[in-house]
CSV table of C-alpha atoms in Angstrom, one decimal:
chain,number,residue,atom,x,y,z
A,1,UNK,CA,-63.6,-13.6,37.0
A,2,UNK,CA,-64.0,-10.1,37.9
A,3,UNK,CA,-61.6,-7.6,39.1
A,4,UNK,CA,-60.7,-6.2,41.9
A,5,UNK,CA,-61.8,-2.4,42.5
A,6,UNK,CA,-59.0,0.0,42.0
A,7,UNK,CA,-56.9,1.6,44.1
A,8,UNK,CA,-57.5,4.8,46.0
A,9,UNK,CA,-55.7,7.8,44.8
A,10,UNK,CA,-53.8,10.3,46.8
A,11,UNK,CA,-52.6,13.8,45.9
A,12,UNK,CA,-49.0,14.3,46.6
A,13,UNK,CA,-47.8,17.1,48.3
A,14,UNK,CA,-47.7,20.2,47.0
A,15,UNK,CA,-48.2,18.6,43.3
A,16,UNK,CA,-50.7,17.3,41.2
A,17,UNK,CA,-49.4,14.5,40.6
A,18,UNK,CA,-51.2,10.7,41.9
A,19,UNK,CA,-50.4,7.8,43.6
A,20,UNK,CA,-52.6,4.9,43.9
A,21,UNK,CA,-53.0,3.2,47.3
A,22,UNK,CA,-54.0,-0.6,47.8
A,23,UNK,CA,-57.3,-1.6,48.4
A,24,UNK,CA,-58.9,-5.0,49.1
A,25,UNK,CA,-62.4,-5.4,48.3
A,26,UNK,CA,-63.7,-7.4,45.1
A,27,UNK,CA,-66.3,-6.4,42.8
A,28,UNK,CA,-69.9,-7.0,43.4
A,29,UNK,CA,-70.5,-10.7,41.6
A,30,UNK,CA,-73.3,-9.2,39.6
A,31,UNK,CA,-71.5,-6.3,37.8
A,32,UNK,CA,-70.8,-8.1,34.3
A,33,UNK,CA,-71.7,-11.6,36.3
A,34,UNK,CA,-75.3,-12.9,36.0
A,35,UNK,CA,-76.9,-9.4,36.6
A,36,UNK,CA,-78.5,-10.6,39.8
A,37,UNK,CA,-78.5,-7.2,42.5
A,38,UNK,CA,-75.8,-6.8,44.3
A,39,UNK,CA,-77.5,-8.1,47.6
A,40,UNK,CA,-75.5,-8.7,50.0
A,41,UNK,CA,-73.7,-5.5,49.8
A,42,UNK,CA,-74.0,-2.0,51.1
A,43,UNK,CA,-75.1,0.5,49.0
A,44,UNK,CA,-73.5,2.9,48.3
A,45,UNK,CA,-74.4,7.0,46.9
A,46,UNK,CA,-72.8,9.3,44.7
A,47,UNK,CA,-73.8,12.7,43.6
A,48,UNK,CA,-73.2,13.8,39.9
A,49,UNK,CA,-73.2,17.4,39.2
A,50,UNK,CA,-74.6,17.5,35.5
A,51,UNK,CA,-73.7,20.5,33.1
A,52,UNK,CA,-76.8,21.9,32.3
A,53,UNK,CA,-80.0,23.0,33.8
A,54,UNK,CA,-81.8,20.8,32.8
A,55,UNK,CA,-79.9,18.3,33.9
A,56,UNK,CA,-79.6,16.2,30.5
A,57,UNK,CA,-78.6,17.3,26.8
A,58,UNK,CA,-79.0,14.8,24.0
A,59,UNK,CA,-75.2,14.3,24.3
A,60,UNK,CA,-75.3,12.6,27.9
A,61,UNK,CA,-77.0,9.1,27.2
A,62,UNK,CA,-74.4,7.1,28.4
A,63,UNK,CA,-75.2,8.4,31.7
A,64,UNK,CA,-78.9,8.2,31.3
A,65,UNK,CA,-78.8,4.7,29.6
A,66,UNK,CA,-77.0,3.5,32.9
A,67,UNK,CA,-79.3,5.0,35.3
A,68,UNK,CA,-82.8,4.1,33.6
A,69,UNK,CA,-81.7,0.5,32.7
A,70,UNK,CA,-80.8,-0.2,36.7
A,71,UNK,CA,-77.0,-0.9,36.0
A,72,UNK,CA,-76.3,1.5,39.1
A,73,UNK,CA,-78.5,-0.4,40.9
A,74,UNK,CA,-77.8,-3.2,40.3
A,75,UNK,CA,-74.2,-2.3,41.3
A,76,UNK,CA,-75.3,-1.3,44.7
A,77,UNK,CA,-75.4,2.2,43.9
A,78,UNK,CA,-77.5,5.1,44.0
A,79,UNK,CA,-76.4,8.0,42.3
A,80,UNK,CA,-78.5,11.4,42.0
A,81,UNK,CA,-77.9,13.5,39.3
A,82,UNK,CA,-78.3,17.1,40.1
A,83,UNK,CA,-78.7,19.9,37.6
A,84,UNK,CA,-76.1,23.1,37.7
A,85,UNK,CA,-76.2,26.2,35.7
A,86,UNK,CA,-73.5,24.9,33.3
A,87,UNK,CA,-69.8,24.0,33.8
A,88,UNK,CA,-68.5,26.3,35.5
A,89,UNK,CA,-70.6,26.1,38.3
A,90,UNK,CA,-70.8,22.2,37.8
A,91,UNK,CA,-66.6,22.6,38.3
A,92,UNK,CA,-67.2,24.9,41.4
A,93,UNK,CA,-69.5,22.0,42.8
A,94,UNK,CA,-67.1,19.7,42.5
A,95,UNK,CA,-64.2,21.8,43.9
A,96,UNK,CA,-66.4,22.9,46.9
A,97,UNK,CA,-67.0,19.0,48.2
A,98,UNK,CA,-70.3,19.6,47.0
A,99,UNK,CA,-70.5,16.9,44.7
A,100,UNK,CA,-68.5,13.9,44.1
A,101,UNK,CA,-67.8,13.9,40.5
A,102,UNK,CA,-69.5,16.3,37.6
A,103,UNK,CA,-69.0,16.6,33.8
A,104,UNK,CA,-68.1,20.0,33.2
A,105,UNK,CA,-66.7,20.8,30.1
A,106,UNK,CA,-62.9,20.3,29.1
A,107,UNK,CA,-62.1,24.2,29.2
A,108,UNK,CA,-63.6,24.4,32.9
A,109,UNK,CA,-61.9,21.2,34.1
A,110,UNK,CA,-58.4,22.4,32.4
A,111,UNK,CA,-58.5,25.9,33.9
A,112,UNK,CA,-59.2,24.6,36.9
A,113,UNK,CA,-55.9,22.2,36.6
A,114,UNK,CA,-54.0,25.2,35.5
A,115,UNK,CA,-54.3,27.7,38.4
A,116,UNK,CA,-53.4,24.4,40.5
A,117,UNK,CA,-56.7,22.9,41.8
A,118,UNK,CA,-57.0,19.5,42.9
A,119,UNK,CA,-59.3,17.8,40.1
A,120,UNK,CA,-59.0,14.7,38.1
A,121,UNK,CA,-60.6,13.2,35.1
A,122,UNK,CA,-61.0,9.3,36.1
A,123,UNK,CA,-63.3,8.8,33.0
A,124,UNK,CA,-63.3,10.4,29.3
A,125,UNK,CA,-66.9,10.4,28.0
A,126,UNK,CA,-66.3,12.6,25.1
A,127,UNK,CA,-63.7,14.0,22.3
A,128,UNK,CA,-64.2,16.5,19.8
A,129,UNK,CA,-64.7,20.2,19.5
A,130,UNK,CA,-67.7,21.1,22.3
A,131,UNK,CA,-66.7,24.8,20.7
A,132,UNK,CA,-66.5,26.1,17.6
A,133,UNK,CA,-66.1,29.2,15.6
A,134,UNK,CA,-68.6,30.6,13.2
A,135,UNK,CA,-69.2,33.1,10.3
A,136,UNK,CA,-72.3,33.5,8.2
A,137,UNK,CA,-72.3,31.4,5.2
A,138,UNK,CA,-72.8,34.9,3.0
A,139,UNK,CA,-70.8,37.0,5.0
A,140,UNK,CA,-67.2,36.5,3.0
A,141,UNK,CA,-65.2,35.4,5.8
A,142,UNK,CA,-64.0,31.7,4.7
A,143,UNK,CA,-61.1,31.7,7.3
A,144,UNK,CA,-60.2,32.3,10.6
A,145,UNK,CA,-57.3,34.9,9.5
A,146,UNK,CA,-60.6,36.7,7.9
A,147,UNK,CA,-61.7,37.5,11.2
A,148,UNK,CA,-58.7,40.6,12.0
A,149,UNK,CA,-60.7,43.5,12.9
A,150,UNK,CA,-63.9,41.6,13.3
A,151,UNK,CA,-66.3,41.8,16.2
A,152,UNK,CA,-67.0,38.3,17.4
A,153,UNK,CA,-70.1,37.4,19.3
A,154,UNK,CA,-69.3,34.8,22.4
A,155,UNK,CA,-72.2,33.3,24.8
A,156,UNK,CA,-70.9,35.2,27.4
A,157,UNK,CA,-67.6,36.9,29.2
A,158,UNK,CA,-65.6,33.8,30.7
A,159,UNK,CA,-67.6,31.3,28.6
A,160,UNK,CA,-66.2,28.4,28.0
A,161,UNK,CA,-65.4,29.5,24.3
A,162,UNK,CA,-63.1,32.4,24.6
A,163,UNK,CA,-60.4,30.4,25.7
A,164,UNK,CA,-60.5,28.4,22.2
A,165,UNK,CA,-61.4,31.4,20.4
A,166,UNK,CA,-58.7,33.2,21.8
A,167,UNK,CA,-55.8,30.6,20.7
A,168,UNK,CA,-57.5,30.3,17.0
A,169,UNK,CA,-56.8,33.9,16.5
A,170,UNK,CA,-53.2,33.7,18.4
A,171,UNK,CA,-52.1,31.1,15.9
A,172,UNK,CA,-53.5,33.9,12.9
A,173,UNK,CA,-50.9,35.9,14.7
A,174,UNK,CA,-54.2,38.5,15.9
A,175,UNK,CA,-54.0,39.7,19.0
A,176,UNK,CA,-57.6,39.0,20.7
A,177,UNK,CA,-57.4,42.0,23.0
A,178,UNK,CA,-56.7,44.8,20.2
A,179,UNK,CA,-57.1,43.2,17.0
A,180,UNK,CA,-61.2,41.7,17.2
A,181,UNK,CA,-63.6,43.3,19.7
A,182,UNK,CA,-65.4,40.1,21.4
A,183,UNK,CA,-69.1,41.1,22.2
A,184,UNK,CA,-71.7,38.7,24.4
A,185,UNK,CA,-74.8,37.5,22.2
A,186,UNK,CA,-75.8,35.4,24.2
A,187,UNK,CA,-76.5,31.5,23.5
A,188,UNK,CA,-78.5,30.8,20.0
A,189,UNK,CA,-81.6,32.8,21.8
A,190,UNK,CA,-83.6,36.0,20.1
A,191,UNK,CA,-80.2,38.1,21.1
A,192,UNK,CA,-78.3,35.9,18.5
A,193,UNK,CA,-80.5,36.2,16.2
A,194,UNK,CA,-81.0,39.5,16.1
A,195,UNK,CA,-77.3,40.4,16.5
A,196,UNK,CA,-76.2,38.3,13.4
A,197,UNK,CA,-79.2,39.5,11.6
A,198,UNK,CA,-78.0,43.1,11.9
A,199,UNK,CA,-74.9,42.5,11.0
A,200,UNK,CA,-73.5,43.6,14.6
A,201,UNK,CA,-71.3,40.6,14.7
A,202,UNK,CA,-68.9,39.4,12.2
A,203,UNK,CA,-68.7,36.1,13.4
A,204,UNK,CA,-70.0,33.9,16.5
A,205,UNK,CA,-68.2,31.4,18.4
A,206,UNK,CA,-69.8,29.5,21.3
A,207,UNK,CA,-71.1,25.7,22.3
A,208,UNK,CA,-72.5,23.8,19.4
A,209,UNK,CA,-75.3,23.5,21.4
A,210,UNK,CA,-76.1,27.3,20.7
A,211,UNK,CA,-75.3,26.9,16.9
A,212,UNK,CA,-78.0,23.8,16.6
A,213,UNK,CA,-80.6,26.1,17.9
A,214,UNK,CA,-79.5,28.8,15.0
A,215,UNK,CA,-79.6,25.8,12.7
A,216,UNK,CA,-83.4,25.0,13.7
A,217,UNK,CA,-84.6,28.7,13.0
A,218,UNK,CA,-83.0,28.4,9.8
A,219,UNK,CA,-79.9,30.1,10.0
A,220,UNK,CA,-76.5,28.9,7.8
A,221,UNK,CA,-73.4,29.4,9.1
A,222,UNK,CA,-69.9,28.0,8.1
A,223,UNK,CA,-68.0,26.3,10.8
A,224,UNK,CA,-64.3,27.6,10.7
A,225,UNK,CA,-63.6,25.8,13.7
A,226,UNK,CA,-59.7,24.5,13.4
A,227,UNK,CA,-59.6,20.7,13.0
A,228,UNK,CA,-57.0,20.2,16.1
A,229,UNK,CA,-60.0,20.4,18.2
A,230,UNK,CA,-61.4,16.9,17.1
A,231,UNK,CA,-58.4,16.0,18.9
A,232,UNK,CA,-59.0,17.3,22.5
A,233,UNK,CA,-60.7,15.9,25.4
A,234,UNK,CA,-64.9,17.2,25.5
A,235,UNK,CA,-66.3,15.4,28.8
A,236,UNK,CA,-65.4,12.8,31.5
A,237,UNK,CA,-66.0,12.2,35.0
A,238,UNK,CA,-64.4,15.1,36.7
A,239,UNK,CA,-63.5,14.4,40.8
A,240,UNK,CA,-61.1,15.3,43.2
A,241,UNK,CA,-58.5,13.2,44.9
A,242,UNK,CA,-60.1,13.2,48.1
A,243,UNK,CA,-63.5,12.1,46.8
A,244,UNK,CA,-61.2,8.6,45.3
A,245,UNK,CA,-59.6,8.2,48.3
A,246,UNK,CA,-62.9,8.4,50.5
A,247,UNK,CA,-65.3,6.6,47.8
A,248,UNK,CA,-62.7,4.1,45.3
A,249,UNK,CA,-65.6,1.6,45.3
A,250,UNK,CA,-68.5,3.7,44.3
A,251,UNK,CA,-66.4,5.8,41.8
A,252,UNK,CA,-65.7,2.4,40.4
A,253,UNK,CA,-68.7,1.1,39.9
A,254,UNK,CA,-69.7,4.6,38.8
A,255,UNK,CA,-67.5,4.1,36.2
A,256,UNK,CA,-68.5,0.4,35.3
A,257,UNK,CA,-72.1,1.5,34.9
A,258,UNK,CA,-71.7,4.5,32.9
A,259,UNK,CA,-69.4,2.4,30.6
A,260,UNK,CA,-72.5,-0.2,30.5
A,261,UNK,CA,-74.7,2.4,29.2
A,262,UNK,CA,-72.4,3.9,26.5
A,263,UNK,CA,-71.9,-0.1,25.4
A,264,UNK,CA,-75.5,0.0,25.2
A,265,UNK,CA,-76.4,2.6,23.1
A,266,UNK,CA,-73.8,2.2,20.8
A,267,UNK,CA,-75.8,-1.1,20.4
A,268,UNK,CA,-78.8,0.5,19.8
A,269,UNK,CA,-78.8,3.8,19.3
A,270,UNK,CA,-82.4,4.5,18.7
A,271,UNK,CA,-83.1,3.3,22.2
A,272,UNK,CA,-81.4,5.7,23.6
A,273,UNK,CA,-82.6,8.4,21.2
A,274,UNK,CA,-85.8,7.6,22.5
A,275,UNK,CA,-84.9,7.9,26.5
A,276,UNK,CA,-83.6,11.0,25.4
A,277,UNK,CA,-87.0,12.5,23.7
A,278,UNK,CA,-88.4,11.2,26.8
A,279,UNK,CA,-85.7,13.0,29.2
A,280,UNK,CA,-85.8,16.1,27.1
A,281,UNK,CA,-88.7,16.9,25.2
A,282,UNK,CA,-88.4,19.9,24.1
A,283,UNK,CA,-84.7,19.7,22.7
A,284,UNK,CA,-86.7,17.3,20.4
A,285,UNK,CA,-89.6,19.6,18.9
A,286,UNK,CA,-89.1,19.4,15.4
A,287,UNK,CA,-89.3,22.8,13.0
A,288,UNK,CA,-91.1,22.7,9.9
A,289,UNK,CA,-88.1,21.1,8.0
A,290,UNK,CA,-88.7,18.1,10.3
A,291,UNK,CA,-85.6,19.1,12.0
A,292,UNK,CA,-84.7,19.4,16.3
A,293,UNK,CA,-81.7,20.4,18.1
A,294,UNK,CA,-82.0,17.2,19.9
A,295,UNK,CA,-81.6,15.3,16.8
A,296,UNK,CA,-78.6,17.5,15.6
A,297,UNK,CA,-77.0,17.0,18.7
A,298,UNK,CA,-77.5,13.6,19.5
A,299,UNK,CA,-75.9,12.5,15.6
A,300,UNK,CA,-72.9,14.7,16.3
A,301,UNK,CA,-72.9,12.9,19.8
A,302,UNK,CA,-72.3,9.6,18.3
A,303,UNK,CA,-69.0,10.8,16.6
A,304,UNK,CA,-67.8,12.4,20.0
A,305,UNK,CA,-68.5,9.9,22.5
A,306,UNK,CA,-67.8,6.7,20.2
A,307,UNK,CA,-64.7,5.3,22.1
A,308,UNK,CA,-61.8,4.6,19.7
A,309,UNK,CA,-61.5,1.1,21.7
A,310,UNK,CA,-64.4,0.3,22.4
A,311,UNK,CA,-63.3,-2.6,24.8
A,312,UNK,CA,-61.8,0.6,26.4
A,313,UNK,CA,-64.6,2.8,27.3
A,314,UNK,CA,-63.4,5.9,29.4
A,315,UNK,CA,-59.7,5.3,28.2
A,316,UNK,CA,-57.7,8.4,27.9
A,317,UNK,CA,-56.0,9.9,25.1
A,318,UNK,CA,-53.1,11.8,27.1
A,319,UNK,CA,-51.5,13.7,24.2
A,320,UNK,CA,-54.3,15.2,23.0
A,321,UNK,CA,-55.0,16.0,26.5
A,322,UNK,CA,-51.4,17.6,27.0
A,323,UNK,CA,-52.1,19.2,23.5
A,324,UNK,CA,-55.4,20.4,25.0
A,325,UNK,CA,-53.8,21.9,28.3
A,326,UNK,CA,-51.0,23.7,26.7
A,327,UNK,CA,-53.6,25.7,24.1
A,328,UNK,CA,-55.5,26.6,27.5
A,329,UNK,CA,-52.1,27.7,28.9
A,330,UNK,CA,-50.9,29.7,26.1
A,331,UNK,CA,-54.2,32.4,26.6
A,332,UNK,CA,-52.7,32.8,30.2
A,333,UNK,CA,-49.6,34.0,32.0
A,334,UNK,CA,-51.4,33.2,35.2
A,335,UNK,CA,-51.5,29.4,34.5
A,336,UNK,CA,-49.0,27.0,35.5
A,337,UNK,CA,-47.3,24.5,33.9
A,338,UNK,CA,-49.7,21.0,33.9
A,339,UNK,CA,-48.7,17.6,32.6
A,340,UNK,CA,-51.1,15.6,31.1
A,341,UNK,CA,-50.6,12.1,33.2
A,342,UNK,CA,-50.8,14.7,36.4
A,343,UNK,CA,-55.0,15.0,36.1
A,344,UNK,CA,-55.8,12.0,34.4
A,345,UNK,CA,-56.2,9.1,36.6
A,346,UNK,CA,-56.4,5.3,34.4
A,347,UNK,CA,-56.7,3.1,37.6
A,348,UNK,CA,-60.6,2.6,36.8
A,349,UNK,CA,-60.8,2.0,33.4
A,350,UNK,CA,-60.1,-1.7,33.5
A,351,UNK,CA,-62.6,-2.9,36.0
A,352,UNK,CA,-65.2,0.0,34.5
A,353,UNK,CA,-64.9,-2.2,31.0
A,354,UNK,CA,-65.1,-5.5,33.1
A,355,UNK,CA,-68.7,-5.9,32.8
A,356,UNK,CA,-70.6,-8.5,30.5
A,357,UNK,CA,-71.2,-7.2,27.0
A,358,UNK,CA,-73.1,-10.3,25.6
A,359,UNK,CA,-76.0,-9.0,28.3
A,360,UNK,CA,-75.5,-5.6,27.7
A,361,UNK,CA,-76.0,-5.9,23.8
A,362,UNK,CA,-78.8,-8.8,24.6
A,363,UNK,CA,-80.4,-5.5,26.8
A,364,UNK,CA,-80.1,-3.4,23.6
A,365,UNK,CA,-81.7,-5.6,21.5
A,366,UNK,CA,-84.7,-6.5,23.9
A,367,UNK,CA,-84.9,-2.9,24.2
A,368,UNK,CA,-88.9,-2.0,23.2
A,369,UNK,CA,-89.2,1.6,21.9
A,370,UNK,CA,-91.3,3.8,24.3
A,371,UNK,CA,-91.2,7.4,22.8
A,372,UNK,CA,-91.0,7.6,19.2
């Protein structure tokens, strides 16, 4: 027996806070039933706002595993997945109405809660730093009190980094405004490079992303990135209120088959490390060590998106959330005061985890092996 579709969701006045509404439709037959399409149903469309340009990174396979296996389909949905510059524009997507839901990371969706927009997380896909903090593994700096008086390199001013980098040195009791001098490198490119190489920066703190890209041209670098931030959110379904209220049932079944396609790869991972080489080609080029971003990213993947439930895909963890928003808060007088159970929304995850798992892991191992 399948259950119903949650509730809409509703934004109080003048708070964040949610309150579900009733809703009375049933789920199609098919999601987690026989697998038959959802026939005599109307489809329905969602737009996803992805966090990259390229639309993919070796970390999303959930998403791609749902969308090239047909488990949107075949819940009556169509959803296009549309490349942004990175997360903050993916968050000002989302924001603007201009797409339903996006997966911007943590820091974007947690500022945004803090100067008081309307945004939710219905879904956690990730947890685990998405940001670190890094020194060269020669340079003597073992320690993030070792970086007073250092000059920092960051991706870019804003990035999602500073705001982590900023509270690391806070807790050192340095003062990121007088005490380090934060310069923009850029993102694991030829500026990195050079600006490590000529000693111009001290350390470099940015996406791990950036850092995998350093690692494949060879560079070491010790990761002094404090171990709280396992703890905190990475990525989820980001919405608004008013795209829950106007869309429950695609939202839901958004949900459903996204959790399908995590279920799936965690059943085979290889599968899905080869969608991804087919996705993303080029994250995948090996060095001469054998080595490839994609690779890098895509092991440290399966630590970060690894439910701790796994008959709970998408489940929150609201204290580490909480623990997450007041770090974010601390850099800022000009945030507000945010509760965790104010901008994360739990009313999908049991009917998202309502699917059949027997097929799902019978999918992963039919699965055949296309670019290896």
């Amino acid at each position: 027996m399948q259950t119903t579709r949650p509730a809409a969701v509703l934004v109080l006045a003048g708070a964040l806070a949610l309150t579900a509404c009733s809703g009375d439709e049933t789920a199609p037959a098919s999601a987690g039933g026989d697998g038959s399409p959802a026939a005599a149903e109307e489809r329905a469309s969602i737009t996803m706002a992805m966090a990259a340009e390229d639309t993919y990174t070796a970390e999303w396979w959930g998403w791609l595993a749902a969308d090239n296996l047909g488990y949107y389909d075949e819940l009556g949905l169509d959803v296009e997945f549309v490349a942004t510059g990175g997360s903050g524009d993916a968050m000002e997507q989302i924001v603007a109405g201009n797409a339903d839901a996006g997966n911007p990371s943590a820091p974007a969706f947690g500022e945004a809660a803090l100067v008081g927009l309307d945004v939710v997380n219905m879904f956690t896909y990730s947890s685990g730093a998405i940001f670190g903090i890094f020194v060269p593994q020669d340079g003597g700096i073992t320690d993030i009190a070792g970086l007073d008086g250092a000059n920092i390199g960051i991706s870019e001013p804003g990035g999602g980094e500073v705001a982590f980098l900023e509270a690391a040195l806070r807790a050192e009791g340095i003062d990121p405004i007088t005490d380090v001098q934060l310069i923009p490198i850029g993102d694991g490119g030829p500026e990195t490079l050079a600006a490590l190489d000529n000693g111009s920066v001290d350390a470099y703190s940015t996406a791990y992303n950036d850092i995998f890209a350093l690692q494949t041209a060879g560079y070491d670098l010790l990761d002094l990135t404090p171990d709280i931030y396992n703890t905190f959110p990475a990525r989820g379904i980001i919405t608004t209120p008013a795209v829950l209220e106007e869309k429950p049932d695609a939202m839901a079944d958004f949900a459903r088959g996204t959790a399908m396609g995590m279920y799936f790869c965690l059943e085979n991972t290889e599968a899905c490390r080869d969608m991804m080489r087919g996705a993303i080609p080029a994250a995948f080029e090996e060095n001469a060590d054998g080595v490839s971003q994609g690779d890098l990213r895509f092991e440290l993947s399966l630590q970060q998106v690894d439910p701790a439930d796994l008959e709970r895909i998408g489940a929150h963890d609201v204290e580490g959330t909480q623990e997450f928003l007041d770090l974010i808060q601390s850099t800022s007088d000009d945030y507000q005061d945010v509760e965790a159970e104010a901008v994360l929304n739990d009313e999908f995850v049991d009917y998202a985890n309502d699917f059949d798992r027997e097929r799902v892991a019978q999918d992963a191992q039919d699965y055949e092996l296309q670019n290896s």
